[in-house]
PDB file of C-alpha atoms and ligand atoms in Angstrom:
ATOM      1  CA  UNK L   1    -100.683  14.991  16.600  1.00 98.00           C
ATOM      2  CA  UNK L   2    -103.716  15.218  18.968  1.00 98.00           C
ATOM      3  CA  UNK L   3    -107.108  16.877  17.814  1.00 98.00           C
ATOM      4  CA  UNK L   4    -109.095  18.209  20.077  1.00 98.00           C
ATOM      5  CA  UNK L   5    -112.779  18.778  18.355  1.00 98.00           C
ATOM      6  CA  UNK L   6    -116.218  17.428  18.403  1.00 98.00           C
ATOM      7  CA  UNK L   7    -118.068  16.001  15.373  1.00 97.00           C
ATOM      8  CA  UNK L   8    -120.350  18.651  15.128  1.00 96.00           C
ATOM      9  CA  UNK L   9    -118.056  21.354  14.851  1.00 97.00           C
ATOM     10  CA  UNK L  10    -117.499  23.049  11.782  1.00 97.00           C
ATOM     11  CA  UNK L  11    -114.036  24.419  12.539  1.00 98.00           C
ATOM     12  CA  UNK L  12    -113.199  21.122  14.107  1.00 98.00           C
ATOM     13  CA  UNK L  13    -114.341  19.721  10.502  1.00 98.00           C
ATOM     14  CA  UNK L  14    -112.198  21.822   8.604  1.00 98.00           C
ATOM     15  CA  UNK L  15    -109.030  20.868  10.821  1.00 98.00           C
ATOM     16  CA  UNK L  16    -109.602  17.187  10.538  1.00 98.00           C
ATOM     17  CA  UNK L  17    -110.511  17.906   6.457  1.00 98.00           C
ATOM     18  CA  UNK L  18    -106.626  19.721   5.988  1.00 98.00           C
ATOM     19  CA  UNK L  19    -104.938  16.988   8.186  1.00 98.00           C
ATOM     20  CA  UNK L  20    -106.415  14.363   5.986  1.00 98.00           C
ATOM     21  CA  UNK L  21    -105.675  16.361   2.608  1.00 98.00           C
ATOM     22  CA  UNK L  22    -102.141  16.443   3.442  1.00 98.00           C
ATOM     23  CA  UNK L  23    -101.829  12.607   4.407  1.00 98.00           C
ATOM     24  CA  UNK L  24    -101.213  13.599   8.391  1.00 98.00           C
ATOM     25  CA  UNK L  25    -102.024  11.028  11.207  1.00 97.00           C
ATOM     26  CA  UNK L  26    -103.737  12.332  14.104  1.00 98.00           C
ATOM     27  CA  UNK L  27    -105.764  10.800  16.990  1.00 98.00           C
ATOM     28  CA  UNK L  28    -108.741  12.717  18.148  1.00 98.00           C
ATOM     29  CA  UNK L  29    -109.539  14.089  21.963  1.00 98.00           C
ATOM     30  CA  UNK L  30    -113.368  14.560  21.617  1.00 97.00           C
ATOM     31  CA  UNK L  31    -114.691  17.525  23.685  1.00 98.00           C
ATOM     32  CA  UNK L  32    -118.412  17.343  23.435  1.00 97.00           C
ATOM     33  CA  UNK L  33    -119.781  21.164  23.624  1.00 96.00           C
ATOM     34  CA  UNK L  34    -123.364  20.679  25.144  1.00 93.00           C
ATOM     35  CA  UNK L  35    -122.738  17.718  27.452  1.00 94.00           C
ATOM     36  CA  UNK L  36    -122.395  18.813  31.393  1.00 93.00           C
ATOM     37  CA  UNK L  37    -123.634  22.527  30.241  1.00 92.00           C
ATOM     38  CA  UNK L  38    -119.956  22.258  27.673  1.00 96.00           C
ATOM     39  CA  UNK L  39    -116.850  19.914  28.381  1.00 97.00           C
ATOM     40  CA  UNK L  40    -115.206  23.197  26.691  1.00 97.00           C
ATOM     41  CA  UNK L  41    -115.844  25.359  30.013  1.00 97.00           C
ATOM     42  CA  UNK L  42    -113.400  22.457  32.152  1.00 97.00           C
ATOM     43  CA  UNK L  43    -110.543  23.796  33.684  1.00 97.00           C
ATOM     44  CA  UNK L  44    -108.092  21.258  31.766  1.00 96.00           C
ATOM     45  CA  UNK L  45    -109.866  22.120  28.568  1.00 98.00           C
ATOM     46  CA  UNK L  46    -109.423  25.853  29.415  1.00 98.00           C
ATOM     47  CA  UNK L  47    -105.642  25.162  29.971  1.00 97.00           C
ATOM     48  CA  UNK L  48    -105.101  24.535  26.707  1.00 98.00           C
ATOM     49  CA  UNK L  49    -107.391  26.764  24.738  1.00 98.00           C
ATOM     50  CA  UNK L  50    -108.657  29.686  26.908  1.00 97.00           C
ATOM     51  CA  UNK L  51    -111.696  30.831  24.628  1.00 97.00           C
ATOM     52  CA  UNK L  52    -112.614  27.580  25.626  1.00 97.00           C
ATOM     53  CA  UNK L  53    -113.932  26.961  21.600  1.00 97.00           C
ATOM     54  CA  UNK L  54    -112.788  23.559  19.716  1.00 98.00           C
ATOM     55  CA  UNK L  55    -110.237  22.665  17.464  1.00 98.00           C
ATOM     56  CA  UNK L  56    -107.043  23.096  19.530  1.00 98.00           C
ATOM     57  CA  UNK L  57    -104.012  20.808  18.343  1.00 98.00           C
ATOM     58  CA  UNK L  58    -101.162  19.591  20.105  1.00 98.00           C
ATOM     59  CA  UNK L  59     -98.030  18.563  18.096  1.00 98.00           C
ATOM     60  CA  UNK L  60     -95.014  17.121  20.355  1.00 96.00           C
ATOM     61  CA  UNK L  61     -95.802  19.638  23.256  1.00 95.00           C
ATOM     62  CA  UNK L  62     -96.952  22.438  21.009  1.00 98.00           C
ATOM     63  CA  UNK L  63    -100.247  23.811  21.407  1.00 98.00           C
ATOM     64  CA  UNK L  64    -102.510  25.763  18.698  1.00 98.00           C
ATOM     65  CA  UNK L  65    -105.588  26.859  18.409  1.00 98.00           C
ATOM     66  CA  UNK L  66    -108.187  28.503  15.839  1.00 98.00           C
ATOM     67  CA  UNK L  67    -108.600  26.439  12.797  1.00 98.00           C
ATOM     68  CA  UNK L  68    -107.025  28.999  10.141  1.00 98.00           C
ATOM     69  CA  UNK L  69    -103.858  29.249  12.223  1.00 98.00           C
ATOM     70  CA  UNK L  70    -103.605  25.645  12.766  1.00 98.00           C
ATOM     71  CA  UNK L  71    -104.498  25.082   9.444  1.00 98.00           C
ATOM     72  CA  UNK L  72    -101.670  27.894   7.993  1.00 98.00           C
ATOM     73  CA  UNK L  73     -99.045  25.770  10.473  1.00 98.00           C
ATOM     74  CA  UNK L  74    -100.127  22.555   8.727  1.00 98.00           C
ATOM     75  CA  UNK L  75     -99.566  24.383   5.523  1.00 98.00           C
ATOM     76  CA  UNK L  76     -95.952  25.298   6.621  1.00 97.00           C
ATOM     77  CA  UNK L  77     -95.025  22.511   8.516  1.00 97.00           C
ATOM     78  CA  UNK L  78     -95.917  20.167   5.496  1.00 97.00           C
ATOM     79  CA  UNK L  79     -95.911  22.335   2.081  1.00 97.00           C
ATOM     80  CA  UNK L  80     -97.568  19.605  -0.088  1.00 97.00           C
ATOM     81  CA  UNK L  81    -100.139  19.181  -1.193  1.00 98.00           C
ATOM     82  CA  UNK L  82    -100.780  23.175  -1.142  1.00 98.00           C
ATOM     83  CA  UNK L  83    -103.991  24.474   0.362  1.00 98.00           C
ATOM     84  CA  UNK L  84    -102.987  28.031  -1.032  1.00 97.00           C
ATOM     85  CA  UNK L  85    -101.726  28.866  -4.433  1.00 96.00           C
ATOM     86  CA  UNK L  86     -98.615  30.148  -5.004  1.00 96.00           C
ATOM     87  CA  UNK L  87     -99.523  33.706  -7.119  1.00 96.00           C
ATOM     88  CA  UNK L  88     -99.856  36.638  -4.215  1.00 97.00           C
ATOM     89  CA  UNK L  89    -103.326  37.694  -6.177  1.00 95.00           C
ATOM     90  CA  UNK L  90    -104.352  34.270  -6.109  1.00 95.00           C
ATOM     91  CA  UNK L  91    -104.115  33.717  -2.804  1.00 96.00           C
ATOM     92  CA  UNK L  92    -105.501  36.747  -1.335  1.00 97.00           C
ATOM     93  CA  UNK L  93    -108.784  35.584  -3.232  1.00 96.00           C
ATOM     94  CA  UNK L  94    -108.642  32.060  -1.974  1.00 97.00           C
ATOM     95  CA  UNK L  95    -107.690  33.627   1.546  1.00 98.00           C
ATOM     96  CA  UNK L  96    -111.139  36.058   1.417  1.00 97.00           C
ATOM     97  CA  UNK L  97    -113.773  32.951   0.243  1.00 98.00           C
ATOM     98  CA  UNK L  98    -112.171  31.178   3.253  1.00 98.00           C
ATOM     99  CA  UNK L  99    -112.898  34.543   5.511  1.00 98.00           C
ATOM    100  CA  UNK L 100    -116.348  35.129   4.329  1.00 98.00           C
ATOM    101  CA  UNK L 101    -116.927  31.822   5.940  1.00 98.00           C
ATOM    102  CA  UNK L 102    -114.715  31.762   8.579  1.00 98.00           C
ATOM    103  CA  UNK L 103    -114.888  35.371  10.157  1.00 98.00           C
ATOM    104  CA  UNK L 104    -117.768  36.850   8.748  1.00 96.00           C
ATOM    105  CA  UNK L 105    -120.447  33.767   8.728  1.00 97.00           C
ATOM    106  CA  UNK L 106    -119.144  31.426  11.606  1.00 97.00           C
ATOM    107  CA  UNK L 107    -118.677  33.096  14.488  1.00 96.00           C
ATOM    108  CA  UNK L 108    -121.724  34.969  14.701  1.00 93.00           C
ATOM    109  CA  UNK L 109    -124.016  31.718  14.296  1.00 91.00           C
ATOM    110  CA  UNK L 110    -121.880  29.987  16.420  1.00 91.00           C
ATOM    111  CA  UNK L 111    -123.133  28.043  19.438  1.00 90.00           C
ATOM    112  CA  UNK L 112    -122.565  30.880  22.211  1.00 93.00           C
ATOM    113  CA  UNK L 113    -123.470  33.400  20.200  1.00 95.00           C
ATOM    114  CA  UNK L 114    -126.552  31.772  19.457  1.00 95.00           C
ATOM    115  CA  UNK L 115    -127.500  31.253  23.127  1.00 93.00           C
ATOM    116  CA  UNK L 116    -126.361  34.330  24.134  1.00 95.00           C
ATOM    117  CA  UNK L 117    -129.024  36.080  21.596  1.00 95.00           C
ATOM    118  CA  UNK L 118    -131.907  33.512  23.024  1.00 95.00           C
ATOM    119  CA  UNK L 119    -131.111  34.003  26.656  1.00 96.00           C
ATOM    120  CA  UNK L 120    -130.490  37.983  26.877  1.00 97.00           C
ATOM    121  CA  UNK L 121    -133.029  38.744  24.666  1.00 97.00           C
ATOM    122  CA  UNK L 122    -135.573  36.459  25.306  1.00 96.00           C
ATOM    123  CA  UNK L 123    -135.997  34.489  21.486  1.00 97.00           C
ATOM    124  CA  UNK L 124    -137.831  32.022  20.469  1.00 96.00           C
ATOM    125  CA  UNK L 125    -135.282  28.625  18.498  1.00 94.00           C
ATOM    126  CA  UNK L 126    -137.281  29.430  15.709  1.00 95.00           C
ATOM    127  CA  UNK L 127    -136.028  33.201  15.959  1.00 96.00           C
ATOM    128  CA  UNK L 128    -132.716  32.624  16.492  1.00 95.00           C
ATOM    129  CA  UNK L 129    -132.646  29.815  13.642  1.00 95.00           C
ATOM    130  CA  UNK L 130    -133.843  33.092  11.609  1.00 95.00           C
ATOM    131  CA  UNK L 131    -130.696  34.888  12.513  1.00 94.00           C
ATOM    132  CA  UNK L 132    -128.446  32.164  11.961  1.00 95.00           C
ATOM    133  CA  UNK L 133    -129.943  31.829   8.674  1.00 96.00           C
ATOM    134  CA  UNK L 134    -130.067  35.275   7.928  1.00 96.00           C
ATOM    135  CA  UNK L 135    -125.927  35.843   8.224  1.00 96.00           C
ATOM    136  CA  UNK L 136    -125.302  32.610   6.791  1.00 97.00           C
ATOM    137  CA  UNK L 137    -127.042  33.418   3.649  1.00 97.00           C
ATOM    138  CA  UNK L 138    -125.357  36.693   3.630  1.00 97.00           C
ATOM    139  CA  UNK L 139    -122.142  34.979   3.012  1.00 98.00           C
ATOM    140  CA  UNK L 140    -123.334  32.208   0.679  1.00 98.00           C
ATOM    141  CA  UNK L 141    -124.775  35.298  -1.607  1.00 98.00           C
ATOM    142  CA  UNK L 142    -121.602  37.046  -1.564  1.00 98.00           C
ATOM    143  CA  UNK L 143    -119.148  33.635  -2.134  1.00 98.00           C
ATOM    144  CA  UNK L 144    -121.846  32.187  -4.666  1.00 98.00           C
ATOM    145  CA  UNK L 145    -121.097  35.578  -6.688  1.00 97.00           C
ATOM    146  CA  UNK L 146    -117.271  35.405  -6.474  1.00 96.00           C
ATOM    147  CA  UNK L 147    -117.721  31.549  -8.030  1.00 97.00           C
ATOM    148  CA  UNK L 148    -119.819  32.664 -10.820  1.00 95.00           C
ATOM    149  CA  UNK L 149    -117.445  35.636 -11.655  1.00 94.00           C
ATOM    150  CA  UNK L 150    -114.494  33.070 -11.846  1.00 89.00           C
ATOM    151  CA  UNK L 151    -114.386  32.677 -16.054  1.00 77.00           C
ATOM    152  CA  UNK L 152    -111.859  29.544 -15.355  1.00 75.00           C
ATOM    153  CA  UNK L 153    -112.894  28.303 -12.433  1.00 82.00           C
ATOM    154  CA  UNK L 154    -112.463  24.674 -11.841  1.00 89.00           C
ATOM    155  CA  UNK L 155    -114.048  21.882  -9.649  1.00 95.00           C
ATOM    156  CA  UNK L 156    -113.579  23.853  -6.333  1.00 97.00           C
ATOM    157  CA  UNK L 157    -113.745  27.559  -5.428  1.00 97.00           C
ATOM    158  CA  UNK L 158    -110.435  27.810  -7.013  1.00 96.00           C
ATOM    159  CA  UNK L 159    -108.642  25.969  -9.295  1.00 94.00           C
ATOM    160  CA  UNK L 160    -108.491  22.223 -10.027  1.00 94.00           C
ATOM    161  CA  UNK L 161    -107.408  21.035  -6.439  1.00 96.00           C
ATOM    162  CA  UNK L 162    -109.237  21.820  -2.894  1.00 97.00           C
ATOM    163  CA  UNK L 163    -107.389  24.690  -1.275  1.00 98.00           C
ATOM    164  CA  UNK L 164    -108.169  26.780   2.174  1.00 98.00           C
ATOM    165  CA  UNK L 165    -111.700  28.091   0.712  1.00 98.00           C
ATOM    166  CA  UNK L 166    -113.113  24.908  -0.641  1.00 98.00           C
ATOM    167  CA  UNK L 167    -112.271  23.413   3.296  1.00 98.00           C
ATOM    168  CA  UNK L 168    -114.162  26.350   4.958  1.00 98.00           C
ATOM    169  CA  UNK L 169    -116.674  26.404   2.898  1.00 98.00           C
ATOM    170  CA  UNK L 170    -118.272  22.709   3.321  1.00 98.00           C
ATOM    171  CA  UNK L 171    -118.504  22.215   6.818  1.00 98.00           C
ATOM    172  CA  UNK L 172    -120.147  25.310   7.502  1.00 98.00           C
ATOM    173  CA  UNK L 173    -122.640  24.033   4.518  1.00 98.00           C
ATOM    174  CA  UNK L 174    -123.770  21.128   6.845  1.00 96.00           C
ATOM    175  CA  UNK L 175    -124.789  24.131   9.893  1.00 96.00           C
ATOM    176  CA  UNK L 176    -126.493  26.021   6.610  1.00 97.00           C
ATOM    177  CA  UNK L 177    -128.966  23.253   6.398  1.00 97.00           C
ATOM    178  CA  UNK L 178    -128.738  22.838  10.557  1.00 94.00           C
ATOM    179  CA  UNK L 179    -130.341  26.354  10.677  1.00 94.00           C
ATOM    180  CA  UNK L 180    -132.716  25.742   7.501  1.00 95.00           C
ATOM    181  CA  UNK L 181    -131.395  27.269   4.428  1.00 97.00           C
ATOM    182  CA  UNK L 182    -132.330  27.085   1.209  1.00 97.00           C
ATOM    183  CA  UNK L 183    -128.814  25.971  -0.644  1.00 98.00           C
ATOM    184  CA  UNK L 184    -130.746  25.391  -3.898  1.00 98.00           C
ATOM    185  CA  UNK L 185    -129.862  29.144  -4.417  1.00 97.00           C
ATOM    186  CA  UNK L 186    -126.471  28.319  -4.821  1.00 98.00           C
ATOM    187  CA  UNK L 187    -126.001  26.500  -7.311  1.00 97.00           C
ATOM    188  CA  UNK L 188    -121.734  26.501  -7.992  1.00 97.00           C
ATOM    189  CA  UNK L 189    -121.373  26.727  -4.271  1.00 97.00           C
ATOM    190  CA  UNK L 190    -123.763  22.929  -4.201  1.00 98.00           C
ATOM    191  CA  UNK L 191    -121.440  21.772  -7.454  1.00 97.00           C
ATOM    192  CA  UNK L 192    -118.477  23.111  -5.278  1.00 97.00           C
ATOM    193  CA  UNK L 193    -119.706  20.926  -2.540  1.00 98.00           C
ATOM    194  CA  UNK L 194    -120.227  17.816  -4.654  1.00 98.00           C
ATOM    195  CA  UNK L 195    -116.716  17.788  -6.124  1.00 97.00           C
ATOM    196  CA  UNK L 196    -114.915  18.195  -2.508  1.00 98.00           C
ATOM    197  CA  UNK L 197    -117.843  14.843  -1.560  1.00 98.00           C
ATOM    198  CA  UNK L 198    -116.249  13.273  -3.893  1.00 98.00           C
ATOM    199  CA  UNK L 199    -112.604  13.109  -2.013  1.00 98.00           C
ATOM    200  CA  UNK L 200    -112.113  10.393   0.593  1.00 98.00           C
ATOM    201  CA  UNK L 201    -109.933  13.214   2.221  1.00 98.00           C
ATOM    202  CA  UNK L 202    -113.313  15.212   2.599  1.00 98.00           C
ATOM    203  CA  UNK L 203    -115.804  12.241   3.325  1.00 98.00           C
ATOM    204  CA  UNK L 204    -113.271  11.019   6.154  1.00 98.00           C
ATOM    205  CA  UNK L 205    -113.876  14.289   8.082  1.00 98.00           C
ATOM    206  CA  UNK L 206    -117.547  14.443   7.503  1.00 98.00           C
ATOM    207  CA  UNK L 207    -119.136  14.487  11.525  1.00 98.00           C
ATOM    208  CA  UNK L 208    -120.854  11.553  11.109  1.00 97.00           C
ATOM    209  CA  UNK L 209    -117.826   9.786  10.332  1.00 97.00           C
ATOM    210  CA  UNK L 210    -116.110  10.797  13.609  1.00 98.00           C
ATOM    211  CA  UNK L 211    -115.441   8.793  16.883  1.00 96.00           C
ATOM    212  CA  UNK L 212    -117.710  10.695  18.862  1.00 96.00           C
ATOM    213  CA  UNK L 213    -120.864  11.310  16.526  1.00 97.00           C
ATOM    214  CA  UNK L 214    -123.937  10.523  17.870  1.00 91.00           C
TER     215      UNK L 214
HETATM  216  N1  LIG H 301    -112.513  31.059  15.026  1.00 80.23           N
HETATM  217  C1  LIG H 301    -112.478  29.801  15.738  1.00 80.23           C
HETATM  218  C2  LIG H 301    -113.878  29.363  15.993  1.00 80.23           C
HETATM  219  C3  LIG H 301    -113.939  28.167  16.886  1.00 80.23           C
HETATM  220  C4  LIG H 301    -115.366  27.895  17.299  1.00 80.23           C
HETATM  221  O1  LIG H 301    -116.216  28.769  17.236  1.00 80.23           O
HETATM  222  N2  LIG H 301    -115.634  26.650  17.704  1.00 80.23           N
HETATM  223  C5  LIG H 301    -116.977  26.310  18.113  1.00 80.23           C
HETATM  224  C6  LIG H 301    -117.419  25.042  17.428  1.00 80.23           C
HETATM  225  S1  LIG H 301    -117.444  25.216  15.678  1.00 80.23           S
HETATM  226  C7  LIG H 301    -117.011  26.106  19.611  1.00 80.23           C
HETATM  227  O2  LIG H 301    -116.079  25.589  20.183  1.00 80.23           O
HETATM  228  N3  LIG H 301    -118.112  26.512  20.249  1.00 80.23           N
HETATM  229  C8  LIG H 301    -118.276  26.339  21.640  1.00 80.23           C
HETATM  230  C9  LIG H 301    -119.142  27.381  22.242  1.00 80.23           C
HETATM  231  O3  LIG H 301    -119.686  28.209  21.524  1.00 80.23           O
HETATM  232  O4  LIG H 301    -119.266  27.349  23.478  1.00 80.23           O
HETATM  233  C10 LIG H 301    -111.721  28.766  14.908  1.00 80.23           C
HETATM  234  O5  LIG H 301    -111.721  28.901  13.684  1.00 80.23           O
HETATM  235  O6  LIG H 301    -111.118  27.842  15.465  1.00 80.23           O
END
């Protein structure tokens, strides 16, 4: 399998974090997003994923793109271990921790978004840090809640193994402290964190740990 990503990238991060949970070779195809004004706007790039955003993965000829999906085929494609549990109530929480992250919190502090708000409307870094901050602690309140209300929770968001939530929610931990927020609010989300640290499966993803960190 070939990964297309960059280090910084948070959904890159949680592909490379669910390939190396399940034991999955890959080789990586950085595509650095600021270099050139965005090696993500080239026309081969484009060819492959037309939103032009990182991950995309290609598995003999097959091409896929945004993380969940790839991460759902991964799930199929090799059932164990599981990133979802098996109970349908189960999963559907799992499934909404992972979305607070990865469609309400992501995409709108995500690097075109964030220019787009500093170009059109004329912001300051330090204003558009503030609204980067602002959405991302919106989610981290809400998620931080859901972990506290879990009577038996165990070492991750759910259950005594990392699943689909405990993989969106670290990377996107790293752009919370990017954008300057104050984690020390959340305190079973910064346990959460610790416990997935503590996997080689986890540390092996981590940006700096890629090919093309800088
Ligand atoms: N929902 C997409 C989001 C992908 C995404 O936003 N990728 C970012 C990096 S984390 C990107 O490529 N940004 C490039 C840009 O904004 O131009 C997914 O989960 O794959």
């Amino acid at each position: 399998m070939k990964l297309y990503s960059f280090f910084r990238s948070s959904a890159s991060y949680r592909v490379r974090i669910a390939l190396n949970l399940k034991g999955i070779a890959y080789e990586q195809a950085p595509i650095h997003l600021r270099r050139g004004g965005g090696e993500q706007f080239g026309a081969a790039y484009r060819a492959l994923n037309p939103q032009a955003l990182v991950p995309t993965l290609e598995d003999g000829g097959k091409i896929l793109t945004q993380s969940l999906a790839i991460i759902e085929y991964l799930e199929e494609k090799q059932p164990q271990p599981p990133l979802l549990p098996k109970d349908p109530a189960d999963k559907a929480l799992v499934r909404s921790m992972a979305m607070i992250v990865a469609c309400e919190v992501h995409p709108i502090q995500n690097l075109r978004v964030l220019n787009y708000v500093k170009k059109e409307y004329n912001q300051t870094d330090e204003q558009v840090n503030r609204w980067a901050q602002h959405w991302i602690d919106l989610g981290l309140s809400a998620l931080e809640e859901m972990l506290a209300a879990q009577q038996q929770r165990g070492k991750f968001c759910w259950g005594a193994a990392s699943t689909l939530a405990d993989i969106c929610l670290v990377p996107q931990l790293g752009n919370a402290r990017r954008y300057g927020c104050d984690l020390s609010r959340y305190p079973n989300i910064l346990a959460v964190e610790k416990n997935c640290m503590a996997l080689p499966a986890f540390i092996d993803a981590a940006p700096e740990k890629q090919p093309d960190a800088e």
